[in-house]
Amino acid sequence: MPEIRRVSTATNPDTGAAGTTAAAAVSSVARPAAPVHARKPEGFSVAGKALPRADSYAKVTGAAIYADDIALPRMLFGKLLRSTQAHARILRVDCSRAQALPGVVAVATGEELPVRYGILPSSPDETVFAIEKVRYVGEPIAAVVADDELTAEEALNLIEVVYEPLPAVMTIDEALRDASPKIHEESRRSDNVHKEVHLEFGDVEAGFAQADAVFEDEFFYEGNTHAAIEQHAVVADCSADGKITIWSSSQTPHYLHRIASAVLQVPASRLRVVAPPIGGGFGGKTEPFPHELAAAHLARKTGRPVKFALTRQEVFYTHRGRHPVKMKIKTGVKRDGSILACRLQTWLDGGAYGSYGVATTYYTGALAPVTYKMGAYAFDGCRVYTNKPPCGPKRGHGTTQPRYALECQLDKIAGALGLDAAAYRKRIAIDPYSETINHLRVTSCGLRECIDEVERRTGYSGRHGALPRGKGIGLAVSAYLCGAGLPIYWNPMPHSGAIVKVDRGGGVTVYCGTSECGQGSEHMLAVVVAETLGVDVMDVRVCAGDTDLTPVDLGSYSSRVTFMAGNAAHEAAESVRLRLAQAAGALLGIAPERCGFAARRVFDVGDPDRAVTFLEAAQAAEARFGTLVGSGSYTPPANLHGDFKGSGVGPSPAYSYTACVAEVGVDLETGEVRVERLTLAHDCGRALNPDIVEGQIEGSAYMGLGEALLEESAFRRDEHKIPNLLDYKTPTILDTPHIDAIIVETDDREGPFGAKEAGEGPLNPVIPAIANAVADAIGVRVYATPILPESVLRALDASPSGRLRLKSAPSPVPV
Amino acid sequence: MPEIRRVSTATNPDTGAAGTTAAAAVSSVARPAAPVHARKPEGFSVAGKALPRADSYAKVTGAAIYADDIALPRMLFGKLLRSTQAHARILRVDCSRAQALPGVVAVATGEELPVRYGILPSSPDETVFAIEKVRYVGEPIAAVVADDELTAEEALNLIEVVYEPLPAVMTIDEALRDASPKIHEESRRSDNVHKEVHLEFGDVEAGFAQADAVFEDEFFYEGNTHAAIEQHAVVADCSADGKITIWSSSQTPHYLHRIASAVLQVPASRLRVVAPPIGGGFGGKTEPFPHELAAAHLARKTGRPVKFALTRQEVFYTHRGRHPVKMKIKTGVKRDGSILACRLQTWLDGGAYGSYGVATTYYTGALAPVTYKMGAYAFDGCRVYTNKPPCGPKRGHGTTQPRYALECQLDKIAGALGLDAAAYRKRIAIDPYSETINHLRVTSCGLRECIDEVERRTGYSGRHGALPRGKGIGLAVSAYLCGAGLPIYWNPMPHSGAIVKVDRGGGVTVYCGTSECGQGSEHMLAVVVAETLGVDVMDVRVCAGDTDLTPVDLGSYSSRVTFMAGNAAHEAAESVRLRLAQAAGALLGIAPERCGFAARRVFDVGDPDRAVTFLEAAQAAEARFGTLVGSGSYTPPANLHGDFKGSGVGPSPAYSYTACVAEVGVDLETGEVRVERLTLAHDCGRALNPDIVEGQIEGSAYMGLGEALLEESAFRRDEHKIPNLLDYKTPTILDTPHIDAIIVETDDREGPFGAKEAGEGPLNPVIPAIANAVADAIGVRVYATPILPESVLRALDASPSGRLRLKSAPSPVPV
């Protein structure tokens, strides 16, 4: 179990325990009213405990049924024909020979599913199969379903596609050119720009003018992909009454439900989407995909169940991963480092379609000021289309790249001004319960405490700049959302709904539309409900990720589940608890408010030995009030960004904070960087289950390491260079250093039992911390990710001290 | 679609439309207050329509998954070793050779599951496997699970059981003897009586003394069984986290859940029971069975899924069917036929265990006065144990047998007094909104109208007694429950709970614990919810029969689902409708009360063209009120039997009424009876779906015909004589006459949209109607069921006119 530091100073000011130390004095900024969820007066019984997850039993024994484990009688296997061209006009698609192959049951092409869709209503630029044009190598053109997978595969070879090749646009710079070949002809622009954002908060130019020093840097963050171990899979079935069911490894079953209804042209009520347990998503399964919609279409067309299971190569084409982003950052500071003005410019390589790209573009600008006070802030974002697999959200969605740029530049500023980079960051850190320069509302904030913790563990301040050449230590911090404050579709609407049912037998069921993608979301909901009702976590059955059975939840992305679905489940459980307290209070002869709930008992908080069992309370309450069902929902407050609408998709009801120290060794001969230790302190609000939070910190650290040093979506001409896990280098256990995960607990006033997020935030500071450590080790800076040995060697070559020259011939680079 | 007669005279007096004809003038008896469910002001849009059932598509295409269709990976097959002795001490059970057979994975015997249970808490006289004693041929002693069914079967032969035989008790008369061998040694009685009931309402002896005529008769109703086409099957699985799931063809998943928790000694929260669609139950699947509990136990013991699928022979041993009942009935009447006093005595042959027998015993006495006014009524009931498969509830549960006796005797009375049997019954018929002599509250009552309808169709009154010899016409009527008024366990408690969820996409889900046993219960819930919310029935998904996912419902028995679960679903839907009306009213600028709901629109009832779509209303309501979930429950009123507790299990919140005319031909040479036509009129309250009501009337008529003429649980010494469907003669299509089903609609003030029951009531009058028709045809009466050719011949031989003598040798009896 990880070490937990409880930050009383960041405690919810609304509930009394005010901060006492000057360092983290509660900000005096006016706090907008927000619903304060009832706290349990008697302390916690299951929240905060490192309990085993109910779903872990099935997972470690291999009993869990993932999408690709589903097999239905008479099931057909589907395969997608994918484009071999990055950019081409489709002159003809002839499936007749494929259709004639024995064992092939049906084929489908673009004209059967002409509805254009996009996960964001503002970017409806996709169809299930390419129509008229293909826009990247790997784009689906047609589908075949057959009695077996090999036959379907064979039939793909019999489909004839006649292309008229067009020039491919493969880089941001090419896409920005006026003369660039148009990827989406319907765009009214002369270039391939998909989305531009220009925001300014305060007078940035005035800030630069007043500054003692102005720093300007350019960084490039390479794209990379999720590399979840489970490849996407879907099974669809159309029942005898015409109702379609889709089981898919989807983080967002309700979005798939909505878009499948539009694309297949069936009422939503005649469509059911179920998300089985997911073997990792990381954002890569958060929007509807052609294979999902094709499966549903072909199940309806054939009257038989249809499975599509993507190969690893297809997963690379499906992508929707991290955008490559070119960034310019200009920061004006006073002599003491205080930021007077900051201008961030980002150019995102979006690939061929919109995906969540509009949101990604906003995100590249939104969260920089959530960690630091700034006098003025301007943001210019620009996303372009290119002829590559579409980019989308990956853990840290859009905030990872600018965080890298910002934290690297801050290290340069600290160095230039002679400041200790840790103390400097603490000094300019945002205050709890304050507002950022871009009008985002901050609630709890344990950022300073996180910095303290990693400093305490690593001795960063004493060691930075003082290690032998080839050894380095780097620090970075970050903040992340607890779900987006604005919904994708209507506004206002609840982002999460939940139902809680208490049975006559003492069992509790919680229904929620989230999907369990390995992060422990179902356990979190069970903890919130069990804590509220005072039962065992194993008494709570979670029914999740099923559009028929669960209320709408936007899905398992954007680090929103614990916070938003947790709040909905909490509200639902509270409404049942109220009735239980009335019934138990009557049995005990005390007021309902005096009822405590723990250990399957309802007791008098003034005299805990006076109690009835939970079962007795449930039966008495059911007799009195009828079936014990409560519902709850969570809608973020409306004023998360003050009066300033232009804050776009940035607002979140709360933000997590992380600090990371990386310790590295750089082989000055080969340029290889080895991370020796990663120390992360993460403010997740209340840690509802410290083991799960620790797991999320470790997983984020591991993934960040891969992005910093190894992973890249590399293209050779117009084709993905390494669409396989042999060549796409995610870290192995041998690459993974010791990770120290420290939990800094704040008590967020709006999170369920004070909880915030832990699933994404810890990733962001890892990359700049490693970059800063490498700079510390070699004395020069690499301005792009991943920091490959050749980049290190190039940087060393350009530096005054240069690389360590070999006496003999160089040995092969061991990466 | 059947003919529907709307009985405005029986309309709910609380809602205004008072009766106008003298014949059915609304009774002036004080009516206890009862919740009046809101009526839709704008009329019905889906209720009352003969819409296709959503589940019918899967059933007619063979896609429905019944319990025996379930196959899980690594599933074991189980078999039960059943007693070959009717009554014996078990000296030894040795499973060692069975356990050693390759392929056998586990065995289980009685000592592993020693908890005694019974569906009624008052009769906990069973264990999963016989311990110490066996009490009927076919009683389970041990179980084997193996990799395949044949191996399990083979292993049964290797189990050695050493019995010490005891004398078997096979008849009611034997069981009542003081010297009778004790079947249940723990009983404190010297005989084998299980339950005795003695009730008297008014002064019966005084009534007899004042009577102009007193009639005394003795009848015997033979036992018979359900003969559902689906044989019982169960699959159980114990997941990696120790949670047990049982999929079983159970009409009462929540009872199985409760008893499995007790027998397996696991918390109810760690146990889930799911009822897949059931291929017919008729009461035969309404209590936990050894194969279900053994499956769960052995799944837990082996860590592998376990299936038990009973053979047809085992279904006959499992039984819980119709009790054989000996009945004496003594009725004192005035010259005009008015009943001054009636004493009914019943002796029930219960078989070896209690089952629902206590309730059955009460039921044999409870419902006779629900059709007729009586001056005084006494009831003596006595159920005995015998060494036969246990009897339990079958369609008409306990009321079928005495109804046969009562209606036969009434025909005799009418004949003796020279009264027209139809007019006579109408004259003494109970009034709507009145109270019976045994203090049962009657609400709507279309009994007189039912008699009118069958008379109108058949010309009964003119033809009865006037047909040629060998042709007969008979009339009978009956009443039946809409669910039992008292719960089996705690009191008070809701008998049904429901949740209704409305999605952002316009879909509606209703969760209810009933199981669909072919009767259309899921459709009924969908109709109630669709009607309330103004959506299409196909927009409503029904999640039923799952203890994890649905609120408690007592189950699909006792004709309770449409009424009780329907009321719960209605209440749940109303609570959502209220929020929808507020939101839609705001959009339309009208008061919520002015909102009508139909055809997926919410409209101004004053100006139906002003409307929003249901989808718009749902989205507006969700934005305003949060996730749209409502719950409802139904608890019968407490005072259904006035102040008289001794009315026992009789009380129901409402009663259905049926009249039946049977037309028969009797072969005077062979004694064979052929039913030529059955005409039934059934008061089901509001017919929510006339096609389904008609189906229930037809099915009841068919089943009644079988009981009247063909079916019997016959024993040769101590063994079931005909435990197979070849010899157990249910009617074939060739035996089934034309059935006229007439729906008489009343509008019950307490049923959902006025509905009552249709699933059981129509069976009861069929048997006495046929018996009365036979008596009409041959001039003498047969006093026992089934009316076999030999019984007819015996009766003819004993009559003055005798049988038709053959000139030549008799031809073989064609039955």
Short mmCIF file of C-alpha atoms in Angstrom, two decimals, chain A residues 54-55 57-59 61 63 65 73 240-243 254 257-258 267-271 490-499 501 503-509 511 538-541 543 546-554 579 600 619 622-635, chain B residues 54-55 57-59 61 63 65 73 240-243 254 257-258 267-271 490-499 501 503-509 511 538-541 543 546-554 579 600 619 622-635:
data_model
loop_
_atom_site.label_atom_id
_atom_site.label_comp_id
_atom_site.label_asym_id
_atom_site.label_seq_id
_atom_site.Cartn_x
_atom_site.Cartn_y
_atom_site.Cartn_z
CA ALA A 54 -14.54 -7.52 -7.09
CA ASP A 55 -13.68 -7.80 -10.78
CA TYR A 57 -11.05 -12.35 -9.25
CA ALA A 58 -12.46 -12.96 -12.69
CA LYS A 59 -9.53 -11.21 -14.32
CA THR A 61 -8.42 -16.41 -13.12
CA ALA A 63 -12.82 -15.97 -16.31
CA ILE A 65 -15.37 -12.35 -20.78
CA PRO A 73 -24.37 -19.49 -32.26
CA ALA A 240 -35.84 -11.72 -34.35
CA ASP A 241 -37.83 -8.62 -33.45
CA GLY A 242 -35.31 -6.39 -35.21
CA LYS A 243 -33.54 -5.08 -32.16
CA HIS A 254 -23.67 5.60 -24.92
CA HIS A 257 -25.47 3.96 -29.06
CA ARG A 258 -26.20 7.48 -30.20
CA PRO A 267 -34.54 4.43 -33.18
CA ALA A 268 -32.25 4.44 -30.17
CA SER A 269 -34.84 2.41 -28.32
CA ARG A 270 -34.27 -0.48 -30.75
CA LEU A 271 -30.55 -0.55 -30.20
CA TRP A 490 -26.94 19.16 -25.20
CA ASN A 491 -26.38 21.61 -22.47
CA PRO A 492 -27.41 21.45 -19.70
CA MET A 493 -27.71 17.74 -19.19
CA PRO A 494 -26.52 15.29 -16.57
CA HIS A 495 -23.15 13.81 -17.46
CA SER A 496 -23.73 10.78 -15.27
CA GLY A 497 -26.76 9.00 -13.94
CA ALA A 498 -26.99 6.17 -11.49
CA ILE A 499 -29.62 3.96 -9.91
CA LYS A 501 -31.44 -0.62 -5.54
CA ASP A 503 -32.89 -5.74 -1.94
CA ARG A 504 -34.97 -7.39 0.71
CA GLY A 505 -32.04 -9.81 1.10
CA GLY A 506 -29.54 -7.06 1.84
CA GLY A 507 -27.88 -6.96 -1.55
CA VAL A 508 -27.28 -3.66 -3.29
CA THR A 509 -27.15 -3.04 -7.02
CA TYR A 511 -26.53 0.72 -12.31
CA MET A 538 -18.73 -7.22 -2.09
CA ASP A 539 -22.43 -6.75 -1.25
CA VAL A 540 -22.65 -4.23 -4.08
CA ARG A 541 -23.22 -5.56 -7.57
CA CYS A 543 -24.27 -3.20 -13.50
CA ASP A 546 -25.22 -1.30 -20.91
CA THR A 547 -27.46 1.22 -22.62
CA ASP A 548 -30.55 -0.86 -21.92
CA LEU A 549 -29.90 -1.42 -18.26
CA THR A 550 -28.01 1.63 -17.09
CA PRO A 551 -28.73 5.34 -17.11
CA VAL A 552 -26.73 7.45 -19.48
CA ASP A 553 -23.16 8.15 -18.53
CA LEU A 554 -20.89 9.90 -20.98
CA ARG A 579 -35.30 6.02 3.81
CA ARG A 600 -23.81 -3.95 7.66
CA GLN A 619 -36.87 -4.74 5.28
CA GLU A 622 -39.18 -1.45 2.18
CA ALA A 623 -42.31 -2.21 4.16
CA ARG A 624 -42.72 1.47 4.88
CA PHE A 625 -41.65 3.16 1.66
CA GLY A 626 -41.94 0.46 -0.98
CA THR A 627 -39.22 -0.82 -3.24
CA LEU A 628 -35.93 0.76 -2.24
CA VAL A 629 -34.63 2.45 -5.33
CA GLY A 630 -32.86 5.74 -5.60
CA SER A 631 -31.53 7.60 -8.57
CA GLY A 632 -28.93 10.27 -8.81
CA SER A 633 -27.22 12.25 -11.45
CA TYR A 634 -24.36 14.66 -11.79
CA THR A 635 -24.30 17.80 -13.86
CA ALA B 54 -42.00 -8.46 -28.28
CA ASP B 55 -40.87 -11.87 -27.05
CA TYR B 57 -40.38 -13.03 -32.36
CA ALA B 58 -37.63 -14.87 -30.55
CA LYS B 59 -39.97 -17.69 -29.64
CA THR B 61 -37.93 -18.24 -34.66
CA ALA B 63 -33.98 -17.85 -30.92
CA ILE B 65 -32.71 -19.14 -24.88
CA PRO B 73 -17.50 -23.35 -20.91
CA ALA B 240 -14.01 -16.57 -9.17
CA ASP B 241 -15.03 -14.18 -6.41
CA GLY B 242 -17.34 -16.80 -4.89
CA LYS B 243 -20.60 -15.40 -6.12
CA HIS B 254 -36.82 -14.44 -5.69
CA HIS B 257 -32.89 -16.74 -4.15
CA ARG B 258 -34.15 -16.62 -0.60
CA PRO B 267 -25.52 -14.14 2.05
CA ALA B 268 -28.28 -13.26 -0.38
CA SER B 269 -26.06 -10.52 -1.75
CA ARG B 270 -23.60 -13.17 -3.00
CA LEU B 271 -26.23 -15.09 -4.90
CA TRP B 490 -43.05 -10.62 6.15
CA ASN B 491 -46.08 -8.49 6.48
CA PRO B 492 -46.47 -5.77 5.42
CA MET B 493 -44.17 -5.74 2.46
CA PRO B 494 -44.51 -4.84 -1.21
CA HIS B 495 -45.42 -7.85 -3.31
CA SER B 496 -44.05 -6.26 -6.45
CA GLY B 497 -41.49 -3.60 -7.19
CA ALA B 498 -40.59 -1.98 -10.45
CA ILE B 499 -38.14 0.54 -11.80
CA LYS B 501 -35.92 4.38 -16.68
CA ASP B 503 -33.24 7.29 -21.75
CA ARG B 504 -31.97 10.38 -23.44
CA GLY B 505 -32.53 8.48 -26.70
CA GLY B 506 -36.21 7.88 -26.01
CA GLY B 507 -35.94 4.25 -24.96
CA VAL B 508 -37.68 3.04 -21.83
CA THR B 509 -36.58 0.19 -19.59
CA TYR B 511 -37.13 -3.70 -14.39
CA MET B 538 -41.52 -1.91 -28.74
CA ASP B 539 -39.76 1.11 -27.23
CA VAL B 540 -40.01 -0.56 -23.84
CA ARG B 541 -37.35 -3.07 -22.89
CA CYS B 543 -35.64 -6.60 -17.74
CA ASP B 546 -33.13 -11.41 -12.26
CA THR B 547 -32.52 -10.96 -8.55
CA ASP B 548 -29.48 -8.78 -9.19
CA LEU B 549 -31.09 -6.47 -11.69
CA THR B 550 -34.74 -6.31 -10.73
CA PRO B 551 -36.58 -5.32 -7.58
CA VAL B 552 -38.25 -8.09 -5.66
CA ASP B 553 -41.42 -9.50 -7.09
CA LEU B 554 -42.99 -12.55 -5.51
CA ARG B 579 -41.43 14.93 -14.58
CA ARG B 600 -44.30 9.22 -28.90
CA GLN B 619 -34.27 15.46 -22.88
CA GLU B 622 -33.52 15.01 -17.86
CA ALA B 623 -31.83 18.38 -18.11
CA ARG B 624 -34.16 19.74 -15.46
CA PHE B 625 -34.59 16.86 -13.04
CA GLY B 626 -31.60 14.61 -13.67
CA THR B 627 -31.63 10.99 -14.69
CA LEU B 628 -35.21 9.93 -15.36
CA VAL B 629 -35.83 6.98 -13.10
CA GLY B 630 -38.94 6.15 -11.18
CA SER B 631 -39.73 3.30 -8.88
CA GLY B 632 -43.02 1.88 -7.81
CA SER B 633 -44.29 -0.93 -5.72
CA TYR B 634 -47.53 -2.62 -4.93
CA THR B 635 -48.67 -3.79 -1.54
#
